[in-house]
Amino acid sequence: MRPAQLSTILKQEFKSTRHGHHTPVMLWGPPGVGKSDMVRQVAQEHGAPVIDIRLSQMEPSDLRGIPFRIDGHVNWAIPSILPDAERHGDAGILFLDEITSAPPTVSAAAYQLILDRRLGEYQVPEGWAIFAAGNRQGDRGITYSMPAPLANRFSHFEVETHLDDWVLWAYRHNIDERVIGFLRFRPELLFDFDPTHNPVAFPSPRSWEFAHRGLQKFSSHPDLLQGTLQACVGPAAGIELTAFVNSLDKMPDLDAILAGEEVAVPEEIDLQYAVAAALVGRAIRAQESGAEIEVMGRILDYAQRFPQREMGVMLVSDMHRAIGETLFSVPQFGDWAQAISDVMLYE
């Protein structure tokens, strides 16, 4: 399932704790596809804390607590890592990350916690959602087969990569537009993991964020840039991204485009993707200056000049996802929509 769809599901599951309809959710997927980030993003949007428990690093007794004797009876000291309304708040997310890496004896200790929301006398606060994530057995990680009693305590979702969802996330998190443009040009490299070869570095949504960081640190060190990018996304993808970045000196003048001047569209397809990504970034930043209507109007004018109209549609679609319905109030939008009326804009 697409990340955007899963984010909606997680949000609804979080809200459902208020009404007693919450079902624990298990996210499955290969490494680097953003399982943990989706959970943290839901918590951030709701201003809720996340308690991240790695069962793979625990013993069964770590969940149950330490026994102590009072008046001839044995009580249990509840572990401080478990959600507590007084210390952590009335609502939050209990996140059992890397749950498939936990030995069966440890995961068995979590059965009651996940389904019954309790461990002995301990009770998970009503406003707390329970989410979990883990790799599949074929992903070359340290994983155990999930026992049927544990699996039956979750609803299960497979995380798929989707370029449009990643691009929207990338713009919102100020990812370098050169990375966005490159992946629009080479979408199959968003995630390229072959577990049979057990690569150390490989392209994934997570590692492309690392590549973004590498560009910020080493763009002024051309002798180190390619090696740095290869260390993030693997040898082949690193070489391709470096070549893409180095070709951008042929980019048209973006300031001239936004000034309404007649600027030719580059013939090279990779440069067209780079221009489109950069213009969306300019539109986003224009919101801070209050000039977004004028800037988006100039971008809409330029979008009509692409020889392949699908390229202009991609540009405007990305701008709409990043900015929203403000785009529809731009005077040039009607003319642009009429010009591409036979090309689908929305999914």
mmCIF file of C-alpha atoms in Angstrom:
data_model
loop_
_atom_site.group_PDB
_atom_site.id
_atom_site.type_symbol
_atom_site.label_atom_id
_atom_site.label_comp_id
_atom_site.label_asym_id
_atom_site.label_seq_id
_atom_site.Cartn_x
_atom_site.Cartn_y
_atom_site.Cartn_z
ATOM 1 C CA MET A 1 0.000 0.000 0.000
ATOM 2 C CA ARG A 2 1.179 3.523 -0.798
ATOM 3 C CA PRO A 3 2.747 5.563 2.028
ATOM 4 C CA ALA A 4 0.113 8.300 1.653
ATOM 5 C CA GLN A 5 -2.667 5.752 2.137
ATOM 6 C CA LEU A 6 -0.918 4.142 5.084
ATOM 7 C CA SER A 7 -0.441 7.526 6.740
ATOM 8 C CA THR A 8 -4.200 8.052 6.577
ATOM 9 C CA ILE A 9 -4.792 4.611 8.089
ATOM 10 C CA LEU A 10 -2.359 5.280 10.932
ATOM 11 C CA LYS A 11 -3.988 8.637 11.655
ATOM 12 C CA GLN A 12 -7.422 7.045 11.807
ATOM 13 C CA GLU A 13 -6.146 4.274 14.057
ATOM 14 C CA PHE A 14 -4.599 6.865 16.360
ATOM 15 C CA LYS A 15 -7.866 8.808 16.559
ATOM 16 C CA SER A 16 -9.867 5.609 17.082
ATOM 17 C CA THR A 17 -8.344 5.095 20.527
ATOM 18 C CA ARG A 18 -10.757 7.753 21.819
ATOM 19 C CA HIS A 19 -13.737 5.637 20.807
ATOM 20 C CA GLY A 20 -12.461 2.168 21.674
ATOM 21 C CA HIS A 21 -12.120 1.021 18.056
ATOM 22 C CA HIS A 22 -8.333 0.847 17.822
ATOM 23 C CA THR A 23 -6.678 -2.196 16.261
ATOM 24 C CA PRO A 24 -2.886 -2.619 16.571
ATOM 25 C CA VAL A 25 -1.178 -2.130 13.197
ATOM 26 C CA MET A 26 1.813 -4.022 11.819
ATOM 27 C CA LEU A 27 3.796 -2.422 8.981
ATOM 28 C CA TRP A 28 5.819 -4.791 6.813
ATOM 29 C CA GLY A 29 8.471 -3.744 4.349
ATOM 30 C CA PRO A 30 12.106 -3.880 3.293
ATOM 31 C CA PRO A 31 14.696 -1.632 4.925
ATOM 32 C CA GLY A 32 14.674 2.064 4.144
ATOM 33 C CA VAL A 33 11.101 2.505 2.866
ATOM 34 C CA GLY A 34 10.013 4.824 5.686
ATOM 35 C CA LYS A 35 8.035 2.609 8.060
ATOM 36 C CA SER A 36 9.334 4.292 11.207
ATOM 37 C CA ASP A 37 9.099 7.772 9.693
ATOM 38 C CA MET A 38 5.395 7.316 8.952
ATOM 39 C CA VAL A 39 4.682 6.476 12.585
ATOM 40 C CA ARG A 40 6.681 9.432 13.875
ATOM 41 C CA GLN A 41 5.017 11.756 11.379
ATOM 42 C CA VAL A 42 1.561 10.771 12.658
ATOM 43 C CA ALA A 43 2.674 11.475 16.211
ATOM 44 C CA GLN A 44 4.179 14.812 15.219
ATOM 45 C CA GLU A 45 1.024 15.943 13.424
ATOM 46 C CA HIS A 46 -1.031 15.213 16.536
ATOM 47 C CA GLY A 47 1.507 16.584 19.006
ATOM 48 C CA ALA A 48 1.717 13.169 20.645
ATOM 49 C CA PRO A 49 4.744 11.376 22.098
ATOM 50 C CA VAL A 50 6.171 8.163 20.669
ATOM 51 C CA ILE A 51 7.595 5.481 22.924
ATOM 52 C CA ASP A 52 9.848 3.361 20.726
ATOM 53 C CA ILE A 53 10.476 -0.078 22.214
ATOM 54 C CA ARG A 54 12.914 -2.366 20.404
ATOM 55 C CA LEU A 55 11.933 -5.852 21.510
ATOM 56 C CA SER A 56 15.053 -7.218 19.804
ATOM 57 C CA GLN A 57 17.133 -5.532 22.517
ATOM 58 C CA MET A 58 15.100 -6.845 25.428
ATOM 59 C CA GLU A 59 14.666 -9.894 27.606
ATOM 60 C CA PRO A 60 11.188 -11.243 28.420
ATOM 61 C CA SER A 61 11.515 -9.946 31.978
ATOM 62 C CA ASP A 62 12.168 -6.411 30.706
ATOM 63 C CA LEU A 63 8.511 -6.085 29.716
ATOM 64 C CA ARG A 64 7.006 -7.827 32.720
ATOM 65 C CA GLY A 65 9.023 -5.816 35.209
ATOM 66 C CA ILE A 66 10.884 -6.725 38.388
ATOM 67 C CA PRO A 67 9.112 -8.728 41.108
ATOM 68 C CA PHE A 68 9.211 -7.518 44.698
ATOM 69 C CA ARG A 69 7.588 -8.771 47.872
ATOM 70 C CA ILE A 70 5.043 -6.909 49.995
ATOM 71 C CA ASP A 71 3.335 -8.546 52.975
ATOM 72 C CA GLY A 72 3.948 -12.028 51.711
ATOM 73 C CA HIS A 73 2.742 -11.254 48.179
ATOM 74 C CA VAL A 74 4.753 -10.736 45.013
ATOM 75 C CA ASN A 75 4.075 -7.527 43.101
ATOM 76 C CA TRP A 76 5.691 -6.280 39.914
ATOM 77 C CA ALA A 77 7.501 -2.993 39.362
ATOM 78 C CA ILE A 78 6.143 -1.705 36.051
ATOM 79 C CA PRO A 79 8.933 -0.791 33.580
ATOM 80 C CA SER A 80 9.256 2.953 33.124
ATOM 81 C CA ILE A 81 9.450 2.529 29.340
ATOM 82 C CA LEU A 82 5.764 1.613 29.128
ATOM 83 C CA PRO A 83 3.252 4.432 28.544
ATOM 84 C CA ASP A 84 2.014 6.134 31.681
ATOM 85 C CA ALA A 85 -0.686 8.802 31.541
ATOM 86 C CA GLU A 86 0.880 10.894 34.300
ATOM 87 C CA ARG A 87 4.413 10.836 32.918
ATOM 88 C CA HIS A 88 3.805 10.631 29.171
ATOM 89 C CA GLY A 89 0.335 12.073 28.647
ATOM 90 C CA ASP A 90 -3.143 10.723 27.965
ATOM 91 C CA ALA A 91 -2.492 10.034 24.266
ATOM 92 C CA GLY A 92 0.474 8.784 22.300
ATOM 93 C CA ILE A 93 1.907 5.943 20.246
ATOM 94 C CA LEU A 94 3.544 2.805 21.602
ATOM 95 C CA PHE A 95 5.787 1.775 18.711
ATOM 96 C CA LEU A 96 7.259 -1.724 18.645
ATOM 97 C CA ASP A 97 9.877 -1.234 15.956
ATOM 98 C CA GLU A 98 11.903 -4.123 14.526
ATOM 99 C CA ILE A 99 9.458 -6.530 16.143
ATOM 100 C CA THR A 100 10.350 -9.300 13.690
ATOM 101 C CA SER A 101 13.945 -9.165 14.954
ATOM 102 C CA ALA A 102 12.875 -10.103 18.477
ATOM 103 C CA PRO A 103 13.436 -13.701 19.605
ATOM 104 C CA PRO A 104 10.184 -15.654 19.991
ATOM 105 C CA THR A 105 10.518 -15.704 23.787
ATOM 106 C CA VAL A 106 10.499 -11.904 23.853
ATOM 107 C CA SER A 107 7.708 -11.434 21.316
ATOM 108 C CA ALA A 108 5.613 -13.932 23.286
ATOM 109 C CA ALA A 109 5.928 -11.680 26.323
ATOM 110 C CA ALA A 110 4.224 -8.941 24.292
ATOM 111 C CA TYR A 111 1.115 -10.972 23.358
ATOM 112 C CA GLN A 112 -1.012 -9.648 26.202
ATOM 113 C CA LEU A 113 0.339 -6.119 25.815
ATOM 114 C CA ILE A 114 -0.652 -5.942 22.145
ATOM 115 C CA LEU A 115 -4.094 -7.535 22.196
ATOM 116 C CA ASP A 116 -5.366 -6.917 25.723
ATOM 117 C CA ARG A 117 -3.436 -3.648 26.216
ATOM 118 C CA ARG A 118 -2.181 -4.843 29.565
ATOM 119 C CA LEU A 119 0.616 -6.780 31.256
ATOM 120 C CA GLY A 120 -0.464 -8.243 34.549
ATOM 121 C CA GLU A 121 -1.841 -5.302 36.504
ATOM 122 C CA TYR A 122 -0.424 -2.736 34.080
ATOM 123 C CA GLN A 123 -2.916 -1.159 31.645
ATOM 124 C CA VAL A 124 -2.013 0.792 28.492
ATOM 125 C CA PRO A 125 -3.720 4.221 28.734
ATOM 126 C CA GLU A 126 -6.850 4.422 26.580
ATOM 127 C CA GLY A 127 -5.538 7.175 24.308
ATOM 128 C CA TRP A 128 -2.445 5.258 23.257
ATOM 129 C CA ALA A 129 -2.244 3.515 19.874
ATOM 130 C CA ILE A 130 -0.071 0.447 19.330
ATOM 131 C CA PHE A 131 1.889 0.248 16.082
ATOM 132 C CA ALA A 132 4.670 -2.130 15.074
ATOM 133 C CA ALA A 133 7.044 -2.474 12.138
ATOM 134 C CA GLY A 134 9.496 -5.005 10.836
ATOM 135 C CA ASN A 135 11.341 -6.414 7.865
ATOM 136 C CA ARG A 136 10.256 -9.479 5.964
ATOM 137 C CA GLN A 137 12.236 -12.700 6.130
ATOM 138 C CA GLY A 138 13.501 -12.267 2.577
ATOM 139 C CA ASP A 139 15.020 -8.845 3.283
ATOM 140 C CA ARG A 140 18.348 -10.202 4.558
ATOM 141 C CA GLY A 141 17.839 -8.712 8.002
ATOM 142 C CA ILE A 142 17.926 -10.515 11.330
ATOM 143 C CA THR A 143 14.330 -11.694 11.401
ATOM 144 C CA TYR A 144 12.228 -14.420 12.928
ATOM 145 C CA SER A 145 9.005 -15.777 11.534
ATOM 146 C CA MET A 146 6.168 -14.011 13.329
ATOM 147 C CA PRO A 147 4.299 -16.564 15.463
ATOM 148 C CA ALA A 148 0.665 -17.015 14.480
ATOM 149 C CA PRO A 149 -0.671 -15.955 17.911
ATOM 150 C CA LEU A 150 1.256 -12.680 17.613
ATOM 151 C CA ALA A 151 0.349 -12.108 13.957
ATOM 152 C CA ASN A 152 -3.327 -12.570 14.758
ATOM 153 C CA ARG A 153 -3.149 -9.644 17.168
ATOM 154 C CA PHE A 154 -2.445 -7.118 14.377
ATOM 155 C CA SER A 155 -3.905 -5.762 11.190
ATOM 156 C CA HIS A 156 -1.144 -6.111 8.581
ATOM 157 C CA PHE A 157 -0.067 -3.693 5.859
ATOM 158 C CA GLU A 158 2.743 -3.930 3.321
ATOM 159 C CA VAL A 159 4.610 -0.668 2.721
ATOM 160 C CA GLU A 160 5.236 0.056 -0.955
ATOM 161 C CA THR A 161 7.384 2.813 -2.389
ATOM 162 C CA HIS A 162 5.644 5.397 -4.557
ATOM 163 C CA LEU A 163 7.483 8.236 -6.246
ATOM 164 C CA ASP A 164 4.682 10.824 -6.049
ATOM 165 C CA ASP A 165 4.341 10.260 -2.308
ATOM 166 C CA TRP A 166 8.085 10.512 -1.815
ATOM 167 C CA VAL A 167 8.321 13.685 -3.914
ATOM 168 C CA LEU A 168 5.617 15.348 -1.810
ATOM 169 C CA TRP A 169 7.482 14.338 1.354
ATOM 170 C CA ALA A 170 10.750 15.581 -0.141
ATOM 171 C CA TYR A 171 9.413 19.042 -0.946
ATOM 172 C CA ARG A 172 7.908 19.349 2.526
ATOM 173 C CA HIS A 173 11.241 18.425 4.102
ATOM 174 C CA ASN A 174 13.409 20.664 1.901
ATOM 175 C CA ILE A 175 15.188 17.820 0.143
ATOM 176 C CA ASP A 176 17.617 19.103 -2.486
ATOM 177 C CA GLU A 177 15.747 19.692 -5.741
ATOM 178 C CA ARG A 178 18.580 18.058 -7.656
ATOM 179 C CA VAL A 179 17.747 14.767 -5.946
ATOM 180 C CA ILE A 180 14.038 15.215 -6.683
ATOM 181 C CA GLY A 181 14.708 16.031 -10.323
ATOM 182 C CA PHE A 182 17.034 13.054 -10.678
ATOM 183 C CA LEU A 183 14.457 10.628 -9.295
ATOM 184 C CA ARG A 184 11.784 12.073 -11.566
ATOM 185 C CA PHE A 185 14.217 11.303 -14.393
ATOM 186 C CA ARG A 186 15.110 7.838 -13.026
ATOM 187 C CA PRO A 187 12.042 6.785 -10.977
ATOM 188 C CA GLU A 188 13.065 3.135 -10.849
ATOM 189 C CA LEU A 189 15.971 4.135 -8.597
ATOM 190 C CA LEU A 190 13.769 5.363 -5.755
ATOM 191 C CA PHE A 191 14.088 1.868 -4.327
ATOM 192 C CA ASP A 192 16.413 -0.702 -5.835
ATOM 193 C CA PHE A 193 17.242 -3.461 -3.376
ATOM 194 C CA ASP A 194 18.164 -6.985 -4.364
ATOM 195 C CA PRO A 195 18.481 -9.086 -1.201
ATOM 196 C CA THR A 196 20.173 -11.903 -3.113
ATOM 197 C CA HIS A 197 23.232 -9.683 -3.590
ATOM 198 C CA ASN A 198 23.136 -8.325 -0.029
ATOM 199 C CA PRO A 199 24.347 -4.810 -0.952
ATOM 200 C CA VAL A 200 25.761 -2.528 1.718
ATOM 201 C CA ALA A 201 24.586 0.741 0.149
ATOM 202 C CA PHE A 202 21.541 0.794 -2.118
ATOM 203 C CA PRO A 203 18.892 3.265 -3.298
ATOM 204 C CA SER A 204 15.964 3.652 -0.899
ATOM 205 C CA PRO A 205 13.811 6.540 0.312
ATOM 206 C CA ARG A 206 16.008 6.707 3.402
ATOM 207 C CA SER A 207 19.322 6.624 1.542
ATOM 208 C CA TRP A 208 18.197 9.357 -0.881
ATOM 209 C CA GLU A 209 17.832 11.590 2.152
ATOM 210 C CA PHE A 210 21.442 10.691 2.962
ATOM 211 C CA ALA A 211 22.370 11.693 -0.602
ATOM 212 C CA HIS A 212 20.640 15.032 -0.018
ATOM 213 C CA ARG A 213 22.828 15.563 3.031
ATOM 214 C CA GLY A 214 25.885 14.585 1.015
ATOM 215 C CA LEU A 215 25.102 17.235 -1.591
ATOM 216 C CA GLN A 216 24.865 19.895 1.105
ATOM 217 C CA LYS A 217 28.250 18.941 2.524
ATOM 218 C CA PHE A 218 30.324 18.029 -0.525
ATOM 219 C CA SER A 219 29.006 19.985 -3.532
ATOM 220 C CA SER A 220 31.992 22.296 -3.113
ATOM 221 C CA HIS A 221 34.353 19.288 -3.085
ATOM 222 C CA PRO A 222 33.952 17.747 -6.559
ATOM 223 C CA ASP A 223 36.766 15.295 -5.910
ATOM 224 C CA LEU A 224 34.796 13.815 -2.998
ATOM 225 C CA LEU A 225 31.221 14.187 -4.219
ATOM 226 C CA GLN A 226 30.893 11.023 -6.295
ATOM 227 C CA GLY A 227 32.413 8.800 -3.629
ATOM 228 C CA THR A 228 30.160 10.335 -1.004
ATOM 229 C CA LEU A 229 27.016 9.782 -3.063
ATOM 230 C CA GLN A 230 28.051 6.209 -3.856
ATOM 231 C CA ALA A 231 28.472 5.601 -0.138
ATOM 232 C CA CYS A 232 24.851 6.667 0.339
ATOM 233 C CA VAL A 233 22.956 5.078 -2.566
ATOM 234 C CA GLY A 234 25.352 2.519 -4.000
ATOM 235 C CA PRO A 235 27.986 2.575 -6.760
ATOM 236 C CA ALA A 236 25.777 2.748 -9.872
ATOM 237 C CA ALA A 237 23.165 5.191 -8.558
ATOM 238 C CA GLY A 238 25.900 7.377 -7.078
ATOM 239 C CA ILE A 239 27.634 7.684 -10.448
ATOM 240 C CA GLU A 240 24.355 8.536 -12.189
ATOM 241 C CA LEU A 241 23.404 11.184 -9.634
ATOM 242 C CA THR A 242 26.854 12.764 -9.882
ATOM 243 C CA ALA A 243 26.602 12.937 -13.678
ATOM 244 C CA PHE A 244 23.116 14.436 -13.378
ATOM 245 C CA VAL A 245 24.309 17.101 -10.942
ATOM 246 C CA ASN A 246 27.317 17.940 -13.095
ATOM 247 C CA SER A 247 25.089 18.452 -16.145
ATOM 248 C CA LEU A 248 23.029 21.146 -14.455
ATOM 249 C CA ASP A 249 25.372 23.923 -15.538
ATOM 250 C CA LYS A 250 23.311 23.837 -18.753
ATOM 251 C CA MET A 251 20.130 24.679 -16.849
ATOM 252 C CA PRO A 252 18.120 27.653 -18.127
ATOM 253 C CA ASP A 253 17.964 30.803 -16.010
ATOM 254 C CA LEU A 254 15.209 30.189 -13.458
ATOM 255 C CA ASP A 255 15.099 33.854 -12.461
ATOM 256 C CA ALA A 256 14.416 34.767 -16.085
ATOM 257 C CA ILE A 257 11.577 32.234 -16.225
ATOM 258 C CA LEU A 258 10.017 33.711 -13.087
ATOM 259 C CA ALA A 259 10.450 37.211 -14.497
ATOM 260 C CA GLY A 260 8.264 36.226 -17.448
ATOM 261 C CA GLU A 261 11.021 36.304 -20.041
ATOM 262 C CA GLU A 262 11.037 34.009 -23.056
ATOM 263 C CA VAL A 263 13.283 31.147 -21.986
ATOM 264 C CA ALA A 264 13.717 28.079 -24.141
ATOM 265 C CA VAL A 265 13.005 24.654 -22.695
ATOM 266 C CA PRO A 266 16.182 22.528 -22.716
ATOM 267 C CA GLU A 267 16.207 19.696 -25.214
ATOM 268 C CA GLU A 268 17.753 17.196 -22.808
ATOM 269 C CA ILE A 269 15.130 15.203 -20.901
ATOM 270 C CA ASP A 270 17.201 15.062 -17.720
ATOM 271 C CA LEU A 271 17.456 18.854 -17.686
ATOM 272 C CA GLN A 272 13.704 19.157 -18.187
ATOM 273 C CA TYR A 273 13.157 17.074 -15.052
ATOM 274 C CA ALA A 274 15.684 19.206 -13.194
ATOM 275 C CA VAL A 275 13.975 22.439 -14.292
ATOM 276 C CA ALA A 276 10.570 21.112 -13.244
ATOM 277 C CA ALA A 277 11.815 20.132 -9.777
ATOM 278 C CA ALA A 278 13.576 23.459 -9.304
ATOM 279 C CA LEU A 279 10.501 25.465 -10.321
ATOM 280 C CA VAL A 280 8.312 23.624 -7.811
ATOM 281 C CA GLY A 281 10.873 24.491 -5.157
ATOM 282 C CA ARG A 282 10.726 28.142 -6.191
ATOM 283 C CA ALA A 283 6.923 28.095 -5.935
ATOM 284 C CA ILE A 284 7.102 26.674 -2.413
ATOM 285 C CA ARG A 285 9.601 29.297 -1.281
ATOM 286 C CA ALA A 286 7.533 32.067 -2.889
ATOM 287 C CA GLN A 287 4.825 31.406 -0.293
ATOM 288 C CA GLU A 288 7.080 32.926 2.325
ATOM 289 C CA SER A 289 7.428 36.178 0.361
ATOM 290 C CA GLY A 290 3.757 36.568 -0.516
ATOM 291 C CA ALA A 291 4.526 36.481 -4.242
ATOM 292 C CA GLU A 292 3.278 32.945 -4.827
ATOM 293 C CA ILE A 293 0.435 33.904 -7.202
ATOM 294 C CA GLU A 294 2.767 35.746 -9.568
ATOM 295 C CA VAL A 295 5.443 33.054 -9.361
ATOM 296 C CA MET A 296 2.999 30.211 -9.962
ATOM 297 C CA GLY A 297 1.515 32.113 -12.888
ATOM 298 C CA ARG A 298 4.914 32.362 -14.558
ATOM 299 C CA ILE A 299 5.529 28.674 -13.883
ATOM 300 C CA LEU A 300 2.174 27.781 -15.455
ATOM 301 C CA ASP A 301 3.122 29.813 -18.511
ATOM 302 C CA TYR A 302 6.424 27.969 -18.764
ATOM 303 C CA ALA A 303 4.767 24.578 -18.227
ATOM 304 C CA GLN A 304 2.927 25.014 -21.529
ATOM 305 C CA ARG A 305 6.215 25.253 -23.420
ATOM 306 C CA PHE A 306 7.423 21.713 -22.770
ATOM 307 C CA PRO A 307 7.466 19.742 -26.028
ATOM 308 C CA GLN A 308 6.049 16.753 -24.161
ATOM 309 C CA ARG A 309 2.916 17.970 -22.433
ATOM 310 C CA GLU A 310 3.190 15.187 -19.857
ATOM 311 C CA MET A 311 6.280 16.945 -18.515
ATOM 312 C CA GLY A 312 4.278 20.101 -17.900
ATOM 313 C CA VAL A 313 1.503 18.061 -16.292
ATOM 314 C CA MET A 314 4.029 16.461 -13.945
ATOM 315 C CA LEU A 315 5.393 19.896 -13.014
ATOM 316 C CA VAL A 316 1.967 21.341 -12.221
ATOM 317 C CA SER A 317 0.826 18.170 -10.437
ATOM 318 C CA ASP A 318 3.859 18.300 -8.143
ATOM 319 C CA MET A 319 3.219 21.986 -7.520
ATOM 320 C CA HIS A 320 -0.406 21.249 -6.630
ATOM 321 C CA ARG A 321 0.564 18.476 -4.202
ATOM 322 C CA ALA A 322 3.084 20.743 -2.516
ATOM 323 C CA ILE A 323 1.023 23.953 -2.378
ATOM 324 C CA GLY A 324 -2.596 22.859 -2.497
ATOM 325 C CA GLU A 325 -5.705 24.577 -3.778
ATOM 326 C CA THR A 326 -4.057 28.005 -3.884
ATOM 327 C CA LEU A 327 -2.913 26.952 -7.339
ATOM 328 C CA PHE A 328 -6.497 27.068 -8.611
ATOM 329 C CA SER A 329 -6.751 30.794 -7.843
ATOM 330 C CA VAL A 330 -3.864 31.669 -10.163
ATOM 331 C CA PRO A 331 -5.278 33.443 -13.259
ATOM 332 C CA GLN A 332 -3.126 31.405 -15.655
ATOM 333 C CA PHE A 333 -4.388 28.095 -14.272
ATOM 334 C CA GLY A 334 -7.547 28.121 -16.380
ATOM 335 C CA ASP A 335 -5.613 28.691 -19.595
ATOM 336 C CA TRP A 336 -3.140 25.973 -18.715
ATOM 337 C CA ALA A 337 -5.881 23.481 -17.808
ATOM 338 C CA GLN A 338 -7.667 24.181 -21.074
ATOM 339 C CA ALA A 339 -4.467 23.632 -23.030
ATOM 340 C CA ILE A 340 -3.928 20.165 -21.551
ATOM 341 C CA SER A 341 -7.564 19.158 -21.115
ATOM 342 C CA ASP A 342 -6.969 15.838 -22.849
ATOM 343 C CA VAL A 343 -4.142 14.880 -20.475
ATOM 344 C CA MET A 344 -5.039 13.529 -17.024
ATOM 345 C CA LEU A 345 -3.861 15.818 -14.229
ATOM 346 C CA TYR A 346 -5.089 14.013 -11.156
ATOM 347 C CA GLU A 347 -5.053 10.398 -10.093
#
